[in-house]
Short mmCIF file of C-alpha atoms and ligand atoms in Angstrom, two decimals:
data_model
loop_
_atom_site.label_atom_id
_atom_site.label_comp_id
_atom_site.label_asym_id
_atom_site.label_seq_id
_atom_site.Cartn_x
_atom_site.Cartn_y
_atom_site.Cartn_z
CA UNK A 1 -2.00 -17.21 12.77
CA UNK A 2 -3.12 -14.67 15.26
CA UNK A 3 -6.54 -13.91 16.37
CA UNK A 4 -8.83 -11.61 13.59
CA UNK A 5 -8.64 -8.61 16.43
CA UNK A 6 -5.12 -8.81 17.12
CA UNK A 7 -3.53 -8.79 13.06
CA UNK A 8 -1.83 -6.39 11.47
CA UNK A 9 -1.99 -6.26 7.62
CA UNK A 10 1.45 -5.53 6.16
CA UNK A 11 3.35 -5.98 2.42
CA UNK A 12 6.76 -7.09 1.87
CA UNK A 13 7.92 -5.65 -1.20
CA UNK A 14 10.96 -8.16 -3.06
CA UNK A 15 12.40 -4.64 -5.16
CA UNK A 16 15.16 -7.09 -6.82
CA UNK A 17 11.99 -9.63 -8.29
CA UNK A 18 10.34 -6.57 -9.74
CA UNK A 19 10.92 -6.47 -13.80
CA UNK A 20 8.44 -2.77 -13.98
CA UNK A 21 5.83 -5.25 -16.22
CA UNK A 22 3.63 -3.10 -13.92
CA UNK A 23 1.05 -6.10 -13.90
CA UNK A 24 -0.06 -4.97 -10.79
CA UNK A 25 -1.31 -1.86 -11.92
CA UNK A 26 -3.48 -3.53 -14.09
CA UNK A 27 -4.47 -6.43 -11.33
CA UNK A 28 -5.62 -3.43 -9.55
CA UNK A 29 -6.98 -1.37 -11.56
CA UNK A 30 -9.80 -4.33 -12.44
CA UNK A 31 -10.58 -5.40 -9.37
CA UNK A 32 -10.99 -2.35 -7.65
CA UNK A 33 -12.50 -0.79 -10.79
CA UNK A 34 -10.30 2.20 -10.75
CA UNK A 35 -11.40 5.03 -13.13
CA UNK A 36 -9.15 5.69 -16.18
CA UNK A 37 -6.17 8.04 -15.64
CA UNK A 38 -5.95 7.02 -11.73
CA UNK A 39 -4.22 4.89 -9.89
CA UNK A 40 -4.49 3.05 -6.69
CA UNK A 41 -0.58 1.43 -7.32
CA UNK A 42 2.91 2.49 -8.93
CA UNK A 43 6.17 1.55 -9.85
CA UNK A 44 8.44 3.91 -9.24
CA UNK A 45 12.05 4.06 -10.64
CA UNK A 46 14.94 4.98 -8.45
CA UNK A 47 18.29 5.28 -9.84
CA UNK A 48 20.66 4.97 -11.37
CA UNK A 49 22.58 3.02 -9.15
CA UNK A 50 26.42 1.24 -8.83
CA UNK A 51 29.14 2.98 -11.03
CA UNK A 52 29.69 3.37 -14.08
CA UNK A 53 29.83 1.07 -16.34
CA UNK A 54 27.78 -1.53 -13.80
CA UNK A 55 24.68 0.69 -13.77
CA UNK A 56 21.29 -0.32 -13.22
CA UNK A 57 17.67 0.92 -12.05
CA UNK A 58 16.16 -0.76 -9.59
CA UNK A 59 11.77 -0.38 -9.36
CA UNK A 60 9.81 0.08 -6.29
CA UNK A 61 6.35 -0.39 -6.32
CA UNK A 62 4.36 1.02 -3.90
CA UNK A 63 0.62 1.60 -3.03
CA UNK A 64 -0.69 3.36 0.24
CA UNK A 65 1.13 2.34 2.79
CA UNK A 66 -1.56 1.79 5.38
CA UNK A 67 0.48 3.77 8.00
CA UNK A 68 -0.07 3.07 12.02
CA UNK A 69 0.16 6.45 12.14
CA UNK A 70 -1.86 8.04 9.96
CA UNK A 71 -1.22 12.26 9.17
CA UNK A 72 -4.45 11.63 6.38
CA UNK A 73 -6.71 10.67 9.60
CA UNK A 74 -5.81 13.37 10.96
CA UNK A 75 -7.11 16.14 9.38
CA UNK A 76 -9.97 14.66 7.88
CA UNK A 77 -12.72 16.85 8.93
CA UNK A 78 -15.83 13.83 8.49
CA UNK A 79 -13.88 11.01 10.31
CA UNK A 80 -14.73 9.41 6.28
CA UNK A 81 -10.87 8.72 6.75
CA UNK A 82 -10.52 5.51 9.35
CA UNK A 83 -8.41 2.77 10.44
CA UNK A 84 -9.36 -1.02 11.37
CA UNK A 85 -8.58 -2.98 14.15
CA UNK A 86 -6.62 -5.06 11.79
CA UNK A 87 -4.71 -1.66 11.18
CA UNK A 88 -6.09 -0.54 7.45
CA UNK A 89 -6.54 2.58 6.92
CA UNK A 90 -9.74 2.96 5.00
CA UNK A 91 -12.12 5.45 3.29
CA UNK A 92 -16.07 5.70 4.60
CA UNK A 93 -17.21 7.35 1.50
CA UNK A 94 -20.76 8.45 2.23
CA UNK A 95 -18.77 10.70 5.00
CA UNK A 96 -15.87 11.61 2.25
CA UNK A 97 -16.71 15.05 1.56
CA UNK A 98 -14.55 15.23 -1.21
CA UNK A 99 -12.41 18.41 0.69
CA UNK A 100 -9.04 16.43 -0.18
CA UNK A 101 -7.06 17.89 2.41
CA UNK A 102 -6.06 13.84 3.30
CA UNK A 103 -4.36 14.36 -0.31
CA UNK A 104 -2.15 17.38 0.85
CA UNK A 105 -1.31 15.28 4.13
CA UNK A 106 -0.47 12.16 2.46
CA UNK A 107 3.57 11.87 1.99
CA UNK A 108 3.41 9.20 -0.57
CA UNK A 109 0.63 10.64 -3.13
CA UNK A 110 -0.88 7.81 -2.88
CA UNK A 111 -4.42 9.10 -2.62
CA UNK A 112 -6.72 10.21 -5.94
CA UNK A 113 -9.95 12.67 -6.39
CA UNK A 114 -12.25 10.93 -8.02
CA UNK A 115 -14.02 13.62 -9.75
CA UNK A 116 -17.17 11.47 -10.83
CA UNK A 117 -18.26 9.65 -7.33
CA UNK A 118 -17.08 13.42 -5.27
CA UNK A 119 -14.98 11.54 -3.07
CA UNK A 120 -11.24 10.34 -2.55
CA UNK A 121 -9.79 7.23 -2.87
CA UNK A 122 -6.81 5.00 -2.88
CA UNK A 123 -5.61 1.45 -2.19
CA UNK A 124 -7.27 -0.36 0.85
CA UNK A 125 -5.35 -3.25 -0.08
CA UNK A 126 -7.74 -5.30 -1.00
CA UNK A 127 -10.22 -5.43 1.90
CA UNK A 128 -12.74 -6.74 0.90
CA UNK A 129 -10.26 -9.59 -0.60
CA UNK A 130 -8.18 -10.14 2.15
CA UNK A 131 -11.53 -10.32 4.73
CA UNK A 132 -13.25 -13.55 2.47
CA UNK A 133 -9.01 -15.11 2.86
CA UNK A 134 -7.38 -13.89 -0.33
CA UNK A 135 -4.69 -12.14 -1.61
CA UNK A 136 -4.67 -8.22 -2.51
CA UNK A 137 -5.28 -8.27 -6.67
CA UNK A 138 -1.37 -6.99 -6.61
CA UNK A 139 0.29 -9.36 -4.70
CA UNK A 140 -1.36 -12.70 -6.91
CA UNK A 141 -0.78 -11.17 -9.87
CA UNK A 142 3.03 -9.77 -9.61
CA UNK A 143 4.86 -11.81 -12.21
CA UNK A 144 8.16 -12.22 -10.86
CA UNK A 145 6.67 -12.68 -7.11
CA UNK A 146 7.74 -9.26 -5.52
CA UNK A 147 4.91 -8.56 -3.68
CA UNK A 148 4.09 -10.53 -0.31
CA UNK A 149 1.86 -9.87 2.35
CA UNK A 150 0.40 -10.88 5.77
CA UNK A 151 0.14 -10.51 8.99
CA UNK A 152 2.94 -8.56 10.26
CA UNK A 153 1.77 -9.70 14.43
CA UNK A 154 1.68 -13.22 13.51
CA UNK A 155 6.17 -14.11 13.17
CA UNK A 156 4.89 -17.27 10.80
CA UNK A 157 3.25 -15.46 8.00
CA UNK A 158 5.44 -15.35 5.31
CA UNK A 159 6.14 -12.02 5.78
CA UNK A 160 7.01 -11.54 9.04
CA UNK A 161 9.22 -14.43 8.17
CA UNK A 162 10.66 -12.28 5.63
CA UNK A 163 11.23 -9.36 7.52
CA UNK A 164 12.92 -11.38 10.33
CA UNK A 165 15.79 -12.86 7.26
CA UNK A 166 15.75 -9.70 5.05
CA UNK A 167 17.71 -6.21 5.88
CA UNK A 168 14.50 -3.62 5.01
CA UNK A 169 13.44 -0.28 4.65
CA UNK A 170 10.17 1.77 4.70
CA UNK A 171 9.87 4.99 2.71
CA UNK A 172 9.91 8.64 4.34
CA UNK A 173 11.15 6.58 7.98
CA UNK A 174 11.69 10.67 8.86
CA UNK A 175 8.11 11.54 8.45
CA UNK A 176 6.97 9.37 11.28
CA UNK A 177 4.08 7.72 9.59
CA UNK A 178 4.86 4.59 10.00
CA UNK A 179 4.43 2.48 6.99
CA UNK A 180 3.30 -1.31 6.32
CA UNK A 181 4.85 -1.52 3.81
CA UNK A 182 8.49 -2.65 3.33
CA UNK A 183 11.14 -3.07 1.05
CA UNK A 184 13.88 -5.60 0.88
CA UNK A 185 16.30 -4.57 -1.42
FE1 SF4 B 1 -2.36 8.33 4.67
FE2 SF4 B 1 -1.39 8.36 3.21
FE3 SF4 B 1 -0.20 6.55 5.27
FE4 SF4 B 1 -2.12 5.72 3.46
S1 SF4 B 1 0.61 5.96 2.91
S2 SF4 B 1 -2.40 5.94 5.38
S3 SF4 B 1 -3.69 7.68 2.61
S4 SF4 B 1 -0.61 9.44 4.97
#
């Protein structure tokens, strides 16, 4: 395992294993007390795929991509959005003034405004769980085993092995945000 200060947390999602049950969404909302009607993660529908009559639909779970080059961070006027040493993009709620520039800057629509607290919020990759050696709630709950997480800098992590042995893509590569959520289809 790589030393903690050189870790880069990331996810690999095997879309063929996703059955659109949305257990990941429910787990996230309970774990993180997400306000009713808001979501930190989602299951996108891509398709139809294939050709008639063998058409299909691909389910594409997602959440904040914890971009290596995050545009949300650059536009934040107060420094509320920051990047940890391990690459996670997080929010200091005491510094957030709710201006919502970050919501406009994110190409993935990964952020929401919490009206009750007057701050913007989003997926933290369950940093509070990672810090005590537990998986993110969405990973732990995924019924089909589609979601994998780990240290991208550690060649022996599950996520690194999956990416080394499978073709993979990222969403909106052209935006240059360098997302750390990878898709294996
Ligand atoms: Fe920021 Fe959006 Fe990238 Fe998350 S996905 S780091 S909110 S730009």
